[in-house]
PDB file of C-alpha atoms in Angstrom:
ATOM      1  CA  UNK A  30      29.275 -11.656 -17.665  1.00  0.00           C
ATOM      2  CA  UNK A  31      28.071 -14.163 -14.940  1.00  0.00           C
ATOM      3  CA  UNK A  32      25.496 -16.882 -15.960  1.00  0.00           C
ATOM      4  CA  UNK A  33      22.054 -14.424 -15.791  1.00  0.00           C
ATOM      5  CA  UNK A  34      20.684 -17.101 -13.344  1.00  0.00           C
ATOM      6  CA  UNK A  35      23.244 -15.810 -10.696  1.00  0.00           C
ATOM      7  CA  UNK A  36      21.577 -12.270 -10.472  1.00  0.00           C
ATOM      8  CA  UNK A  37      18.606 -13.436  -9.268  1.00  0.00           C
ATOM      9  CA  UNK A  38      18.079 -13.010  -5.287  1.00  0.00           C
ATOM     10  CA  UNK A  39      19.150 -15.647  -3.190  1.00  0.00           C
ATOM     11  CA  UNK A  40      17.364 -15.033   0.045  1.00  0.00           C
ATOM     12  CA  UNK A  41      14.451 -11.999   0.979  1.00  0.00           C
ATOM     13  CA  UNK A  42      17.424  -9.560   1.687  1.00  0.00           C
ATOM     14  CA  UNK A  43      19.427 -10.432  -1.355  1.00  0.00           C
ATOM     15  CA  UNK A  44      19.221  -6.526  -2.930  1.00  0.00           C
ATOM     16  CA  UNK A  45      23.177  -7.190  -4.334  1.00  0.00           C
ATOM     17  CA  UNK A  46      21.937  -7.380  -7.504  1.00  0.00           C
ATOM     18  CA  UNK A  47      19.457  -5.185  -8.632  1.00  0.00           C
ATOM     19  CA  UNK A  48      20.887  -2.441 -10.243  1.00  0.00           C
ATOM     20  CA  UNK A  49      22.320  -5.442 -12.793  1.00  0.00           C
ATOM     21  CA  UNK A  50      19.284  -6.183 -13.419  1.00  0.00           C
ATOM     22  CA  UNK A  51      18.032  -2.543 -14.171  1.00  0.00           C
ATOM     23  CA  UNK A  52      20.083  -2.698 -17.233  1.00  0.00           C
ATOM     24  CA  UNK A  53      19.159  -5.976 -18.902  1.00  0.00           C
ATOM     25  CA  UNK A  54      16.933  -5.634 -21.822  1.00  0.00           C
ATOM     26  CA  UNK A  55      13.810  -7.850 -22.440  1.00  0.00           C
ATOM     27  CA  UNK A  56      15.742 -10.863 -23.744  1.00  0.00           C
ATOM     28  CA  UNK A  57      18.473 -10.615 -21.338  1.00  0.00           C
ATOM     29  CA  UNK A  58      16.137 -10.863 -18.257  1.00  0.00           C
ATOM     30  CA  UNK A  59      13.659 -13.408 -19.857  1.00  0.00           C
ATOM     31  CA  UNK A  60      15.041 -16.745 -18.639  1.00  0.00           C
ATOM     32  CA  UNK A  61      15.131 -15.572 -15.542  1.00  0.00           C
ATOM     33  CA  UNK A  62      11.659 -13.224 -14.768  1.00  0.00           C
ATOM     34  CA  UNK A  63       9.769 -16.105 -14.039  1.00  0.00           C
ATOM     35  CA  UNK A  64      12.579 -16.628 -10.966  1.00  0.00           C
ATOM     36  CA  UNK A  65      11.937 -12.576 -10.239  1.00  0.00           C
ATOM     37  CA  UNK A  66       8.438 -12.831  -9.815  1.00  0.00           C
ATOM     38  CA  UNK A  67       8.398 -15.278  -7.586  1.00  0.00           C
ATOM     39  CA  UNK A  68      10.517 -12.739  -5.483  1.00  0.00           C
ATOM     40  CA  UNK A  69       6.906 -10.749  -4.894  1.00  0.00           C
ATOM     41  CA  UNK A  70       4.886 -13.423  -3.554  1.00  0.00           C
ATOM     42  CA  UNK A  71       4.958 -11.901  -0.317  1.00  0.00           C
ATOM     43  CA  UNK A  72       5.700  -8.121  -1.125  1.00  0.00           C
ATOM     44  CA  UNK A  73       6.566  -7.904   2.530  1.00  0.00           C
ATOM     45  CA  UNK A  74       9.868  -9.495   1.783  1.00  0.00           C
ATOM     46  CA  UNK A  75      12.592  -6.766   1.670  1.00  0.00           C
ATOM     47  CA  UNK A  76      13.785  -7.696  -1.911  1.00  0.00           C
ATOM     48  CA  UNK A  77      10.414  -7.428  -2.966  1.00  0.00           C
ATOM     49  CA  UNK A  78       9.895  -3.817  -3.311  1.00  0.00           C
ATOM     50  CA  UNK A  79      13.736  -3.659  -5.168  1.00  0.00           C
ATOM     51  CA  UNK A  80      12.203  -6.308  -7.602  1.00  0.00           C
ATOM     52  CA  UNK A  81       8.953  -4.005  -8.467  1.00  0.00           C
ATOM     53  CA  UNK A  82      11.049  -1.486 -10.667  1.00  0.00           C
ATOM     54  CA  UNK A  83      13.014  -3.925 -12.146  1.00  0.00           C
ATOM     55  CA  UNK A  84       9.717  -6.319 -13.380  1.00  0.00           C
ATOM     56  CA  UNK A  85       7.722  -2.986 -14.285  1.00  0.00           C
ATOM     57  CA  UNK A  86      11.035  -2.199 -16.426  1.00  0.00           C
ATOM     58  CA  UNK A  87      10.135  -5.760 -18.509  1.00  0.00           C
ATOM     59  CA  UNK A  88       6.271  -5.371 -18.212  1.00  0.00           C
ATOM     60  CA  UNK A  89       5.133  -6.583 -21.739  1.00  0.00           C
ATOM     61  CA  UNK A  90       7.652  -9.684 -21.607  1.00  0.00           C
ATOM     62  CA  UNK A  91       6.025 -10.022 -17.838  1.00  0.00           C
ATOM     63  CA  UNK A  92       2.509  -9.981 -19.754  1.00  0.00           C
ATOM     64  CA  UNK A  93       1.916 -13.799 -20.572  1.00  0.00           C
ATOM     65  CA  UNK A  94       3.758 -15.206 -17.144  1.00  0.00           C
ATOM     66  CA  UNK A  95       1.058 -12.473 -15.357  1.00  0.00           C
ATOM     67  CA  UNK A  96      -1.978 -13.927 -17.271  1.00  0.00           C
ATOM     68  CA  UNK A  97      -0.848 -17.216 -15.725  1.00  0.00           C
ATOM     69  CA  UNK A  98      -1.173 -15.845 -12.256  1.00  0.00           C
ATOM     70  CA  UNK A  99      -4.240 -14.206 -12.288  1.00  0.00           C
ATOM     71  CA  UNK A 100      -5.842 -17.304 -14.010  1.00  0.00           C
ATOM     72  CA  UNK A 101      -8.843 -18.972 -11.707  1.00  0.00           C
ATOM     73  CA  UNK A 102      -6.176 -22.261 -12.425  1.00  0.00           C
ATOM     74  CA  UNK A 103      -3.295 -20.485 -10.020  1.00  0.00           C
ATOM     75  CA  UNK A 104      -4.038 -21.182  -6.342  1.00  0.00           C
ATOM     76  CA  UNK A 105      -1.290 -19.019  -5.036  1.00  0.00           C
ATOM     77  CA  UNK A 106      -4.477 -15.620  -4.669  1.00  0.00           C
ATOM     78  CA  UNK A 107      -1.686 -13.944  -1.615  1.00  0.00           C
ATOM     79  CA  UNK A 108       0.385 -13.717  -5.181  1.00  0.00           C
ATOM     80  CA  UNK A 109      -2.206 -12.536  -7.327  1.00  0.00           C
ATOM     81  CA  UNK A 110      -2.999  -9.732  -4.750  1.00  0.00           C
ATOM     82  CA  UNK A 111       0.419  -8.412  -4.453  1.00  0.00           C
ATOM     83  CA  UNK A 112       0.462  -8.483  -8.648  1.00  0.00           C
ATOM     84  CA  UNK A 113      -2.708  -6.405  -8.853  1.00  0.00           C
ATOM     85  CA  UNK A 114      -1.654  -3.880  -5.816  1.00  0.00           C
ATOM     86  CA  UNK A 115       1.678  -3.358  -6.226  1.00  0.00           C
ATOM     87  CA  UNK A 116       2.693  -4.433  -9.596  1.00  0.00           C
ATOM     88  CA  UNK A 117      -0.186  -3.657 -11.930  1.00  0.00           C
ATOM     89  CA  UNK A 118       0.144  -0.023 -10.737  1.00  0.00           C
ATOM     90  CA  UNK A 119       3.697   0.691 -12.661  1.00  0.00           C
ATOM     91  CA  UNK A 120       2.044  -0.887 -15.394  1.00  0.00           C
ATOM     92  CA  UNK A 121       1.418   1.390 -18.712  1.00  0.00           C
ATOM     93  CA  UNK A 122      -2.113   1.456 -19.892  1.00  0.00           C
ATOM     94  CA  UNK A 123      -0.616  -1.196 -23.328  1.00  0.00           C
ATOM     95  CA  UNK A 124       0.395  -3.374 -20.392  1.00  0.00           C
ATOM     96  CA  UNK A 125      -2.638  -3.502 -18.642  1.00  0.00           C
ATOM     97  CA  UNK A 126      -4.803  -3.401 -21.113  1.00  0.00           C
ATOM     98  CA  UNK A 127      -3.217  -7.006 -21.586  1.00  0.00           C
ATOM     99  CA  UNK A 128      -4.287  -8.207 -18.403  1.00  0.00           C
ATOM    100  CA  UNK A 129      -7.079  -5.829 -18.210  1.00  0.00           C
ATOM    101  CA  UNK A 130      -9.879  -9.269 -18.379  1.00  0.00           C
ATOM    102  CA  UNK A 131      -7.953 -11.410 -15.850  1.00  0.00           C
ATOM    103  CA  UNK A 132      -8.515  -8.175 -13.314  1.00  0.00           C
ATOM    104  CA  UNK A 133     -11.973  -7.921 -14.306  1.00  0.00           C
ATOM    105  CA  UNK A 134     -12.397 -11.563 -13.997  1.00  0.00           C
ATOM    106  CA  UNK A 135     -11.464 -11.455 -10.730  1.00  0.00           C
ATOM    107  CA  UNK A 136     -13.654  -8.590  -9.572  1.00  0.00           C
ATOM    108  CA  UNK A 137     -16.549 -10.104 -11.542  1.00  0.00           C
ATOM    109  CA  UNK A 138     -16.149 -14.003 -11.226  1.00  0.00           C
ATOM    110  CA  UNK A 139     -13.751 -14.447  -8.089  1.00  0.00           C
ATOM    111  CA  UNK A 140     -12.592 -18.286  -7.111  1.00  0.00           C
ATOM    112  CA  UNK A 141     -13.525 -18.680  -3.207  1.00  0.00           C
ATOM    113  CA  UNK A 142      -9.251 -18.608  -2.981  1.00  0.00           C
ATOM    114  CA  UNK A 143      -9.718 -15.329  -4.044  1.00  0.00           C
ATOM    115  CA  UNK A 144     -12.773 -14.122  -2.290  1.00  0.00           C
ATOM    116  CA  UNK A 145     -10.965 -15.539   0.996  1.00  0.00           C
ATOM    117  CA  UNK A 146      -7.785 -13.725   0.448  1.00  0.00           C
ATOM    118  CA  UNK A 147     -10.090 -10.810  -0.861  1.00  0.00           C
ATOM    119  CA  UNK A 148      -8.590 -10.188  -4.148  1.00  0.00           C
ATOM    120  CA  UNK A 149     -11.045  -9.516  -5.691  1.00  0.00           C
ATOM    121  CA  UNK A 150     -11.571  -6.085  -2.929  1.00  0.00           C
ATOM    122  CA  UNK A 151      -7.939  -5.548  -4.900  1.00  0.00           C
ATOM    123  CA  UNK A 152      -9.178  -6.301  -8.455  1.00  0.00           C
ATOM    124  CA  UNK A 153     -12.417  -3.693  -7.832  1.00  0.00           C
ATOM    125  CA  UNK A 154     -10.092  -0.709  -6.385  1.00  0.00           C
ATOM    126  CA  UNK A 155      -7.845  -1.224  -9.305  1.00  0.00           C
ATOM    127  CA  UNK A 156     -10.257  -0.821 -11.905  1.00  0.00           C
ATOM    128  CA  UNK A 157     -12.080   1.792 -10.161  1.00  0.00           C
ATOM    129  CA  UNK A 158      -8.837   3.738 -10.031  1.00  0.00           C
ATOM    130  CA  UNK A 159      -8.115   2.978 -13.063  1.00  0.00           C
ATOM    131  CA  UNK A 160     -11.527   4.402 -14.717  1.00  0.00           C
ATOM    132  CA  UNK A 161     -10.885   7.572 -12.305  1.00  0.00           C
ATOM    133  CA  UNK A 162      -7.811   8.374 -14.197  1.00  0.00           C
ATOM    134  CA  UNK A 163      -9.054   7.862 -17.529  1.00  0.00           C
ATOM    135  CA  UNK A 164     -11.615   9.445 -16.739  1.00  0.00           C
ATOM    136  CA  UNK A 165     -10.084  13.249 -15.574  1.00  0.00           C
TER     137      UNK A 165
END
């Protein structure tokens, strides 16, 4: 096999690899998911919606480097928006109950970054979908 740093995208339309990394397990893919979620930064990027399904594949080895993100510490909020709206949502219930306080925090306690970038609008609709499902 190539080195497992070579699968991950080179450019925003980089999609050559993604079915490679569909079938890596947790510790294949570890080295290089930090690399991957870079790759949805700006979910607007074409290889960012291939990425999704490949991440939500690894979501409880994605749990720590996610808790990172969504600290008050990461300035990057654009990122932590695009985590909570289009990641967060292939999540299982385990996996989010892992990040469950950083989204609260957020729609609770939100850094002006995030108020500006409104994440925390993003952090509120999540948990209020979230309690509408568990709650049918």
């Amino acid at each position: 096999m190539t080195d497992i740093h070579d699968l991950v995208p080179k450019n925003k339309f980089d999609s050559s690899n993604i079915e490679r990394l569909k079938h890596l397990t947790d510790n294949e893919i570890e080295p290089i998911l930090p690399s991957l979620l870079e790759w949805i930064q700006d979910c607007n990027w074409p290889v960012a919606g291939d990425i999704l399904p490949v991440l939500a594949l690894h979501q409880s080895a994605l749990v720590p480097l996610i808790h990172r993100v969504l600290s008050p510490h990461e300035k990057d909020d654009i990122w932590k928006y695009w985590i909570i709206t289009c990641l967060a949502p292939l999540f299982s219930d385990e996996s989010i109950n892992c990040i469950l306080s950083d989204i609260q925090r957020i729609a609770k306690s939100p850094t002006q970054g995030e108020l500006r970038e409104e994440v925390h609008e993003a952090a509120v609709t999540f948990l209020q979908n979230r309690l509408s499902k568990t709650s049918r």
